[in-house]
């Protein structure tokens, strides 16, 4: 079973360190999954970055997921993909990826969450649970909606959107399996320390 | 052997008709290959358009190639891909696509053309052979460079870039196997007639 507790989503523009270094630090601090997201890179750069990150994530036995591009996930032999509602449909991606690789689906409603599970997703990313600066096209999910979605599906639920130490308490009682974080790790002076602190805080919250 | 004689590259913004209708007309007029290129569509829309065009191209036994997105080619069961120098490398795409599907590579130099052939490309698209309004990032290839590239490789060579009835004569003597066309077909009132005229003119040029 994949551990989705602390799920890093990359954004090279937010990273204060070179991306590879920030990701390695984040993993050392406790990130359990890495999703490579490239908003502006051409496919060639995206692929090359995937190869670089794959070497790092393998060293730490952490899964690497590729945002949107199923072909890059295959070409770089990544562990799976994360797909939004505007990306390839889950079932089409599954046909290409085979049964082993992970597929995550962004869901902002109960209906999307149920459909993702029915379509064979391995987990869902639910959000935005807070207003967020890193994505502008997001819909908002309240903590009670999040709890409702968590209760409605059996696959892991990762909360996403503006999660940082101050907003984390908003997830209390929702039962989510993990938190997806961008700037709260990558834009910090020490991604390692930031990851460690978030992990500790989230664990405390879950066992409260 | 694929017939690359009249190779249509789509651009929905240039099409005066709905894209599907323009493509069908272009095939009826003699287009032998269709490349679906979507500059701004999300992957979901790109995939859905690929499915629609696939139904049309299959009816006429014309190959459908997908620009850039190898995953969409696989998901839509298209006949292959066309890759630029910034897209996935040819060998990585071949690993994903298998030996049967077509891979075309954009080449603007002798070196790129030779590399594409060595990497297992099925054809190359060489250009821009004329200044073109539909791509802004292109390098220019003279007719003598084009002839040199054609002489250096054994895979089919398709000329691309600003090809229309008035510029077509510039390809005389280059030996190219086909011409790739966007606006000279799609932006015409009758894509069918435009394709027919271009095909006739190009055949005359080759046998002159």
PDB file of N, CA, C and O in Angstrom, chain A residues 16 55 60 77 88 106 154 158 184 195:
ATOM      1  N   UNK A  16      12.891  27.490  -3.739  1.00  0.00           N
ATOM      2  CA  UNK A  16      14.007  28.384  -3.486  1.00  0.00           C
ATOM      3  C   UNK A  16      15.334  27.710  -3.837  1.00  0.00           C
ATOM      4  O   UNK A  16      16.303  28.373  -4.177  1.00  0.00           O
ATOM      5  N   UNK A  55      15.469   9.042 -10.322  1.00  0.00           N
ATOM      6  CA  UNK A  55      16.689   8.518  -9.683  1.00  0.00           C
ATOM      7  C   UNK A  55      16.685   8.850  -8.185  1.00  0.00           C
ATOM      8  O   UNK A  55      17.085   8.033  -7.349  1.00  0.00           O
ATOM      9  N   UNK A  60      15.131   6.580  -2.373  1.00  0.00           N
ATOM     10  CA  UNK A  60      14.427   6.628  -1.090  1.00  0.00           C
ATOM     11  C   UNK A  60      13.161   5.755  -1.081  1.00  0.00           C
ATOM     12  O   UNK A  60      12.387   5.817  -0.126  1.00  0.00           O
ATOM     13  N   UNK A  77       9.445   5.696 -16.827  1.00  0.00           N
ATOM     14  CA  UNK A  77       9.200   4.581 -15.915  1.00  0.00           C
ATOM     15  C   UNK A  77       8.886   5.078 -14.489  1.00  0.00           C
ATOM     16  O   UNK A  77       9.447   4.599 -13.504  1.00  0.00           O
ATOM     17  N   UNK A  88      -6.530  13.224 -19.487  1.00  0.00           N
ATOM     18  CA  UNK A  88      -7.076  11.979 -20.032  1.00  0.00           C
ATOM     19  C   UNK A  88      -8.001  11.329 -19.006  1.00  0.00           C
ATOM     20  O   UNK A  88      -7.723  11.352 -17.806  1.00  0.00           O
ATOM     21  N   UNK A 106      -7.959  14.119  -9.485  1.00  0.00           N
ATOM     22  CA  UNK A 106      -8.423  15.285  -8.741  1.00  0.00           C
ATOM     23  C   UNK A 106      -9.941  15.256  -8.676  1.00  0.00           C
ATOM     24  O   UNK A 106     -10.601  15.111  -9.711  1.00  0.00           O
ATOM     25  N   UNK A 154     -13.486   4.252  -0.614  1.00  0.00           N
ATOM     26  CA  UNK A 154     -12.568   3.404   0.153  1.00  0.00           C
ATOM     27  C   UNK A 154     -11.113   3.606  -0.245  1.00  0.00           C
ATOM     28  O   UNK A 154     -10.211   3.147   0.447  1.00  0.00           O
ATOM     29  N   UNK A 158      -6.382  12.368  -0.411  1.00  0.00           N
ATOM     30  CA  UNK A 158      -5.329  13.329  -0.093  1.00  0.00           C
ATOM     31  C   UNK A 158      -5.930  14.722  -0.242  1.00  0.00           C
ATOM     32  O   UNK A 158      -6.483  15.055  -1.292  1.00  0.00           O
ATOM     33  N   UNK A 184       4.326  25.170   0.952  1.00  0.00           N
ATOM     34  CA  UNK A 184       4.654  25.015   2.385  1.00  0.00           C
ATOM     35  C   UNK A 184       5.907  24.168   2.574  1.00  0.00           C
ATOM     36  O   UNK A 184       6.498  24.154   3.661  1.00  0.00           O
ATOM     37  N   UNK A 195       9.102  19.816   5.758  1.00  0.00           N
ATOM     38  CA  UNK A 195       8.416  18.523   5.600  1.00  0.00           C
ATOM     39  C   UNK A 195       8.285  17.831   6.954  1.00  0.00           C
ATOM     40  O   UNK A 195       7.211  17.314   7.306  1.00  0.00           O
TER      41      UNK A 195
END
